[in-house]
Amino acid sequence: MPENMLFPPEGLRPPTVYSLAELKEAQENGTILESPVQRCDTSHTLHIQLGSVEGRMPRREVIAPWISGASRDIAVLSRVGKPTCFTVTELSSDAKGAPVALLSRRAAQEAAMSHFLEHLEPGMVLTCRVTRLESFGAFLDIGCGIIAMLPIEHISVSRIAHPRDRFQEGQKILAAVWSIDRENRRVTMTHRELLGTWMENASRFCPGETVRGTVRSVKEYGSFIELAPNLSGLADAREGLSPGDGVSVYIKSIRPERMKIKLQVIEKLPPAEGPEPLRYQVTDGKLDHWFYSPPNYEKAAVETVFTAPSP
């Protein structure tokens, strides 16, 4: 089981009802729990119903100060309706004697980050949730609201114009740790190494087939057509094509020694409804060295080496 499943990305696990005894045990052990937020009151305290116990999370306990956006009230308001990780800091009673649990998402985040900084290593495969997409990359929740960055150049071998070409916000994906900045508490992720090598992707296609592709770039000498996120081919120049267009293409040849696929565009197709489903070749464990290019590739190997972080 991946290490970060000890601190699952918020929203990936179904909400749980906790008994008073379970909450007492969680308080004593510092266990991280998860349940959805019902409302945010006028003082920006979050309210979470934990079975027969009411949970309250003051504004200062919602987000750790080093989390991006922690100073904005919207970061608190946006938790309503979403599963949220927390620890139990105190159990008491209200004026009517009903049990009340004081909760802290901040403490859960700090515990998660301490765990990540202590145990994470480059190459480790984690389960993540896409929280935001920007032109330069995707922000991923790697556990308890801890946000890591996935740069656009690490999303796939096939180049894309925007991360929305590959992901949707809220989507559950896999990613590997690329680098860890312990001093600044930053984790950078990579994704393309999990989508398979050139040969693993090319083996799904044969010369003589006609398949669907996506235009990724248009040059004077031809167009690069994506057949899979980690596999593209070159088609002869043709007017009327633009990046993002869907096309049907005839596969003329596949040459592993040159890592090239020759294509012929047959016709334009209606646009696809959202990103294509991802096919992962690596789903868990830890990567040390990844070779994208085939063993008989004529040029220098295309590879990724995962290096240990500096102490």
CSV table of C-alpha atoms in Angstrom, one decimal:
chain,number,residue,atom,x,y,z
A,1,MET,CA,0.0,0.0,0.0
A,2,PRO,CA,1.4,3.4,-0.9
A,3,GLU,CA,2.8,5.4,2.1
A,4,ASN,CA,0.4,8.3,1.6
A,5,MET,CA,-2.6,6.1,2.2
A,6,LEU,CA,-1.9,6.6,5.9
A,7,PHE,CA,-2.9,10.2,5.1
A,8,PRO,CA,-5.4,9.8,2.2
A,9,PRO,CA,-6.1,12.7,-0.2
A,10,GLU,CA,-9.3,14.4,1.1
A,11,GLY,CA,-12.3,13.3,-0.8
A,12,LEU,CA,-11.1,9.8,-1.8
A,13,ARG,CA,-12.5,8.0,1.2
A,14,PRO,CA,-16.2,7.7,2.1
A,15,PRO,CA,-17.3,9.8,5.2
A,16,THR,CA,-17.4,7.9,8.5
A,17,VAL,CA,-19.6,8.1,11.6
A,18,TYR,CA,-17.5,8.0,14.8
A,19,SER,CA,-18.7,7.0,18.3
A,20,LEU,CA,-17.6,8.9,21.3
A,21,ALA,CA,-15.3,6.1,22.3
A,22,GLU,CA,-13.7,6.1,18.9
A,23,LEU,CA,-13.2,9.9,19.1
A,24,LYS,CA,-11.6,9.6,22.6
A,25,GLU,CA,-9.2,6.9,21.3
A,26,ALA,CA,-8.4,9.1,18.3
A,27,GLN,CA,-7.6,12.0,20.6
A,28,GLU,CA,-5.3,9.9,22.7
A,29,ASN,CA,-3.4,8.4,19.7
A,30,GLY,CA,-3.4,11.5,17.5
A,31,THR,CA,-5.2,9.5,14.8
A,32,ILE,CA,-6.2,11.4,11.6
A,33,LEU,CA,-9.9,11.0,10.8
A,34,GLU,CA,-12.1,12.2,7.9
A,35,SER,CA,-15.7,13.4,7.5
A,36,PRO,CA,-17.6,16.0,5.4
A,37,VAL,CA,-18.1,19.6,6.6
A,38,GLN,CA,-21.8,20.5,7.0
A,39,ARG,CA,-21.6,24.3,7.4
A,40,CYS,CA,-19.4,27.3,8.1
A,41,ASP,CA,-20.9,29.8,10.6
A,42,THR,CA,-20.5,33.6,10.7
A,43,SER,CA,-17.3,33.2,12.8
A,44,HIS,CA,-15.8,30.9,10.1
A,45,THR,CA,-16.0,27.9,12.4
A,46,LEU,CA,-16.6,24.7,10.5
A,47,HIS,CA,-19.2,22.2,11.8
A,48,ILE,CA,-18.9,18.5,11.2
A,49,GLN,CA,-21.5,16.0,12.5
A,50,LEU,CA,-19.7,12.9,13.9
A,51,GLY,CA,-22.6,10.6,14.6
A,52,SER,CA,-24.0,11.8,18.0
A,53,VAL,CA,-21.1,14.1,18.6
A,54,GLU,CA,-20.9,17.6,17.1
A,55,GLY,CA,-17.5,18.5,15.7
A,56,ARG,CA,-16.3,22.1,15.6
A,57,MET,CA,-13.2,23.4,13.8
A,58,PRO,CA,-12.3,27.1,14.5
A,59,ARG,CA,-11.0,29.1,11.6
A,60,ARG,CA,-7.4,29.0,12.9
A,61,GLU,CA,-7.5,25.2,12.9
A,62,VAL,CA,-8.6,24.8,9.3
A,63,ILE,CA,-5.4,25.4,7.3
A,64,ALA,CA,-1.7,25.3,8.3
A,65,PRO,CA,-0.2,28.8,7.7
A,66,TRP,CA,2.4,27.4,5.3
A,67,ILE,CA,-0.3,26.0,3.0
A,68,SER,CA,-0.9,28.1,-0.1
A,69,GLY,CA,-3.9,30.4,0.3
A,70,ALA,CA,-4.1,29.8,4.0
A,71,SER,CA,-4.7,33.5,4.7
A,72,ARG,CA,-7.8,33.7,2.5
A,73,ASP,CA,-11.2,33.2,4.0
A,74,ILE,CA,-12.3,31.4,0.8
A,75,ALA,CA,-10.0,28.6,1.8
A,76,VAL,CA,-12.1,28.1,4.9
A,77,LEU,CA,-15.5,28.5,3.1
A,78,SER,CA,-14.5,26.1,0.4
A,79,ARG,CA,-14.4,23.2,2.8
A,80,VAL,CA,-18.2,23.1,3.1
A,81,GLY,CA,-19.6,19.9,1.6
A,82,LYS,CA,-16.2,18.3,1.2
A,83,PRO,CA,-14.6,15.4,3.1
A,84,THR,CA,-12.0,16.9,5.4
A,85,CYS,CA,-9.2,15.3,7.4
A,86,PHE,CA,-8.7,16.3,11.1
A,87,THR,CA,-7.5,15.3,14.5
A,88,VAL,CA,-9.5,15.5,17.7
A,89,THR,CA,-7.9,18.1,20.0
A,90,GLU,CA,-10.5,18.2,22.8
A,91,LEU,CA,-13.7,16.6,23.9
A,92,SER,CA,-16.1,18.5,26.1
A,93,SER,CA,-19.8,19.3,26.5
A,94,ASP,CA,-22.0,22.2,25.5
A,95,ALA,CA,-24.4,24.2,27.7
A,96,LYS,CA,-27.0,21.4,27.4
A,97,GLY,CA,-24.5,18.6,28.2
A,98,ALA,CA,-24.3,17.3,24.7
A,99,PRO,CA,-20.8,16.1,23.7
A,100,VAL,CA,-18.7,18.4,21.5
A,101,ALA,CA,-15.4,17.6,19.8
A,102,LEU,CA,-12.9,20.3,18.9
A,103,LEU,CA,-11.1,19.4,15.6
A,104,SER,CA,-8.0,20.6,13.8
A,105,ARG,CA,-7.3,20.1,10.1
A,106,ARG,CA,-4.1,22.2,10.6
A,107,ALA,CA,-2.7,19.6,13.0
A,108,ALA,CA,-3.6,16.8,10.5
A,109,GLN,CA,-1.8,18.7,7.8
A,110,GLU,CA,1.3,19.3,9.9
A,111,ALA,CA,1.3,15.6,10.9
A,112,ALA,CA,1.0,14.6,7.3
A,113,MET,CA,3.7,16.9,6.1
A,114,SER,CA,6.1,15.7,8.9
A,115,HIS,CA,5.3,12.1,7.8
A,116,PHE,CA,6.0,13.0,4.1
A,117,LEU,CA,9.2,14.9,4.8
A,118,GLU,CA,10.4,12.0,7.0
A,119,HIS,CA,9.4,9.1,4.7
A,120,LEU,CA,8.9,10.4,1.2
A,121,GLU,CA,11.6,9.6,-1.4
A,122,PRO,CA,11.9,10.5,-5.1
A,123,GLY,CA,10.2,7.8,-7.2
A,124,MET,CA,7.5,6.8,-4.7
A,125,VAL,CA,4.1,6.4,-6.3
A,126,LEU,CA,1.2,8.1,-4.5
A,127,THR,CA,-2.5,8.4,-5.0
A,128,CYS,CA,-3.4,12.0,-5.5
A,129,ARG,CA,-6.4,14.3,-6.3
A,130,VAL,CA,-6.2,17.1,-8.8
A,131,THR,CA,-7.3,20.3,-7.0
A,132,ARG,CA,-6.5,23.1,-9.5
A,133,LEU,CA,-5.3,23.4,-13.1
A,134,GLU,CA,-3.1,26.3,-14.3
A,135,SER,CA,-1.3,26.8,-17.6
A,136,PHE,CA,2.1,25.8,-16.0
A,137,GLY,CA,0.9,22.6,-14.3
A,138,ALA,CA,-1.5,20.9,-11.9
A,139,PHE,CA,-1.9,21.2,-8.1
A,140,LEU,CA,-2.3,17.8,-6.4
A,141,ASP,CA,-3.6,17.0,-2.9
A,142,ILE,CA,-1.2,14.2,-1.8
A,143,GLY,CA,-2.9,13.8,1.6
A,144,CYS,CA,-4.9,15.8,4.2
A,145,GLY,CA,-4.9,18.9,2.0
A,146,ILE,CA,-1.1,18.9,1.5
A,147,ILE,CA,-0.6,20.4,-2.0
A,148,ALA,CA,2.2,19.3,-4.3
A,149,MET,CA,3.0,20.7,-7.8
A,150,LEU,CA,3.0,18.7,-11.0
A,151,PRO,CA,4.6,20.8,-13.7
A,152,ILE,CA,3.1,20.6,-17.2
A,153,GLU,CA,6.3,19.1,-18.7
A,154,HIS,CA,6.1,16.2,-16.3
A,155,ILE,CA,2.5,15.3,-17.1
A,156,SER,CA,3.2,13.2,-20.2
A,157,VAL,CA,5.8,12.6,-22.9
A,158,SER,CA,3.3,14.0,-25.5
A,159,ARG,CA,3.3,17.7,-25.1
A,160,ILE,CA,0.0,19.4,-24.2
A,161,ALA,CA,-1.1,23.0,-24.3
A,162,HIS,CA,-2.7,23.0,-20.9
A,163,PRO,CA,-3.1,20.5,-18.1
A,164,ARG,CA,-6.9,20.4,-18.8
A,165,ASP,CA,-6.0,18.5,-21.9
A,166,ARG,CA,-5.1,15.6,-19.6
A,167,PHE,CA,-6.9,16.1,-16.3
A,168,GLN,CA,-10.1,17.4,-14.7
A,169,GLU,CA,-10.3,19.1,-11.3
A,170,GLY,CA,-11.3,16.6,-8.6
A,171,GLN,CA,-9.9,13.7,-10.6
A,172,LYS,CA,-8.1,10.9,-8.8
A,173,ILE,CA,-4.7,10.1,-10.4
A,174,LEU,CA,-1.4,8.5,-9.6
A,175,ALA,CA,1.9,10.4,-9.6
A,176,ALA,CA,5.5,9.8,-8.5
A,177,VAL,CA,7.6,12.1,-6.2
A,178,TRP,CA,10.0,14.0,-8.4
A,179,SER,CA,11.7,16.2,-5.7
A,180,ILE,CA,11.4,17.2,-2.1
A,181,ASP,CA,12.4,20.6,-0.7
A,182,ARG,CA,12.5,19.9,3.0
A,183,GLU,CA,13.4,23.5,4.0
A,184,ASN,CA,10.5,25.1,2.2
A,185,ARG,CA,8.1,22.1,2.6
A,186,ARG,CA,7.5,21.7,-1.1
A,187,VAL,CA,7.0,18.5,-3.0
A,188,THR,CA,7.1,18.3,-6.8
A,189,MET,CA,5.5,15.4,-8.6
A,190,THR,CA,5.9,13.7,-12.0
A,191,HIS,CA,3.3,11.7,-13.9
A,192,ARG,CA,4.6,10.7,-17.3
A,193,GLU,CA,6.8,7.8,-16.0
A,194,LEU,CA,3.6,5.9,-14.9
A,195,LEU,CA,2.1,6.0,-18.4
A,196,GLY,CA,4.4,3.5,-20.0
A,197,THR,CA,7.5,3.4,-22.2
A,198,TRP,CA,7.6,4.0,-25.9
A,199,MET,CA,7.4,0.2,-26.6
A,200,GLU,CA,4.6,-0.4,-24.1
A,201,ASN,CA,2.5,2.2,-25.8
A,202,ALA,CA,3.5,1.4,-29.4
A,203,SER,CA,2.7,-2.3,-28.8
A,204,ARG,CA,-1.0,-1.3,-28.8
A,205,PHE,CA,-0.9,-0.3,-32.4
A,206,CYS,CA,0.0,-2.0,-35.7
A,207,PRO,CA,0.9,-0.7,-39.2
A,208,GLY,CA,-2.2,-0.8,-41.4
A,209,GLU,CA,-4.6,0.2,-38.7
A,210,THR,CA,-6.7,3.4,-38.7
A,211,VAL,CA,-7.2,4.9,-35.2
A,212,ARG,CA,-8.2,8.1,-33.5
A,213,GLY,CA,-5.6,10.7,-32.6
A,214,THR,CA,-5.2,14.2,-31.3
A,215,VAL,CA,-3.3,17.0,-33.1
A,216,ARG,CA,-0.7,18.3,-30.6
A,217,SER,CA,1.4,20.6,-32.8
A,218,VAL,CA,1.4,21.8,-36.4
A,219,LYS,CA,4.6,22.5,-38.3
A,220,GLU,CA,5.4,23.4,-41.9
A,221,TYR,CA,6.7,19.8,-42.5
A,222,GLY,CA,3.7,18.0,-40.8
A,223,SER,CA,1.6,17.5,-37.7
A,224,PHE,CA,2.4,15.6,-34.5
A,225,ILE,CA,-0.5,13.4,-33.7
A,226,GLU,CA,-0.9,11.9,-30.2
A,227,LEU,CA,-2.0,8.3,-30.2
A,228,ALA,CA,-1.6,7.9,-26.4
A,229,PRO,CA,-0.4,10.3,-23.7
A,230,ASN,CA,3.2,8.9,-24.0
A,231,LEU,CA,3.1,8.2,-27.8
A,232,SER,CA,3.0,10.5,-30.8
A,233,GLY,CA,3.6,10.1,-34.5
A,234,LEU,CA,4.2,12.5,-37.5
A,235,ALA,CA,1.8,13.0,-40.3
A,236,ASP,CA,2.5,14.8,-43.6
A,237,ALA,CA,1.5,18.4,-43.8
A,238,ARG,CA,-2.2,19.0,-44.3
A,239,GLU,CA,-4.2,22.3,-44.3
A,240,GLY,CA,-6.9,23.0,-41.8
A,241,LEU,CA,-5.5,21.3,-38.8
A,242,SER,CA,-5.0,23.0,-35.4
A,243,PRO,CA,-3.7,21.8,-32.0
A,244,GLY,CA,-6.4,20.0,-30.1
A,245,ASP,CA,-8.2,18.7,-33.2
A,246,GLY,CA,-9.4,15.1,-33.2
A,247,VAL,CA,-8.4,13.1,-36.3
A,248,SER,CA,-8.5,9.6,-37.7
A,249,VAL,CA,-5.1,8.5,-38.8
A,250,TYR,CA,-3.8,5.6,-40.9
A,251,ILE,CA,-0.6,4.0,-39.4
A,252,LYS,CA,2.0,3.7,-42.2
A,253,SER,CA,4.9,2.4,-40.2
A,254,ILE,CA,6.3,1.9,-36.7
A,255,ARG,CA,10.1,2.1,-36.2
A,256,PRO,CA,11.3,1.4,-32.7
A,257,GLU,CA,15.0,1.9,-33.5
A,258,ARG,CA,14.2,5.5,-34.4
A,259,MET,CA,11.3,5.8,-32.0
A,260,LYS,CA,9.1,7.1,-34.9
A,261,ILE,CA,5.6,6.4,-36.2
A,262,LYS,CA,4.6,7.6,-39.6
A,263,LEU,CA,0.9,8.6,-40.0
A,264,GLN,CA,-1.5,9.7,-42.6
A,265,VAL,CA,-4.5,11.9,-41.6
A,266,ILE,CA,-7.7,10.5,-43.0
A,267,GLU,CA,-10.2,13.2,-41.7
A,268,LYS,CA,-11.0,15.5,-38.8
A,269,LEU,CA,-13.3,14.1,-36.1
A,270,PRO,CA,-15.7,15.7,-33.7
A,271,PRO,CA,-14.0,16.9,-30.5
A,272,ALA,CA,-13.7,14.4,-27.6
A,273,GLU,CA,-15.8,14.9,-24.5
A,274,GLY,CA,-13.1,15.6,-21.9
A,275,PRO,CA,-9.7,14.0,-21.4
A,276,GLU,CA,-9.2,10.4,-22.5
A,277,PRO,CA,-9.0,7.8,-19.6
A,278,LEU,CA,-5.5,7.3,-18.3
A,279,ARG,CA,-3.8,3.9,-18.7
A,280,TYR,CA,-1.1,3.4,-16.0
A,281,GLN,CA,1.7,0.9,-16.5
A,282,VAL,CA,3.0,1.6,-13.0
A,283,THR,CA,0.5,1.8,-10.1
A,284,ASP,CA,2.5,1.4,-6.9
A,285,GLY,CA,5.9,1.0,-5.4
A,286,LYS,CA,9.0,3.1,-6.0
A,287,LEU,CA,10.8,4.0,-9.3
A,288,ASP,CA,14.6,4.3,-9.3
A,289,HIS,CA,15.4,4.5,-13.0
A,290,TRP,CA,12.9,4.7,-15.9
A,291,PHE,CA,13.8,4.2,-19.6
A,292,TYR,CA,11.3,5.6,-22.0
A,293,SER,CA,13.3,4.7,-25.2
A,294,PRO,CA,13.6,1.1,-26.6
A,295,PRO,CA,16.8,-0.8,-26.0
A,296,ASN,CA,17.8,-0.6,-29.7
A,297,TYR,CA,17.2,3.2,-30.0
A,298,GLU,CA,19.8,4.7,-32.3
A,299,LYS,CA,20.3,7.9,-30.2
A,300,ALA,CA,21.0,8.6,-26.5
A,301,ALA,CA,18.6,6.9,-24.2
A,302,VAL,CA,15.5,8.9,-23.1
A,303,GLU,CA,15.3,8.2,-19.3
A,304,THR,CA,14.5,9.5,-15.9
A,305,VAL,CA,16.7,9.0,-12.9
A,306,PHE,CA,15.2,9.5,-9.5
A,307,THR,CA,17.8,10.8,-7.1
A,308,ALA,CA,17.6,10.9,-3.3
A,309,PRO,CA,17.0,14.3,-1.7
A,310,SER,CA,19.9,16.1,0.1
A,311,PRO,CA,19.8,15.8,3.8
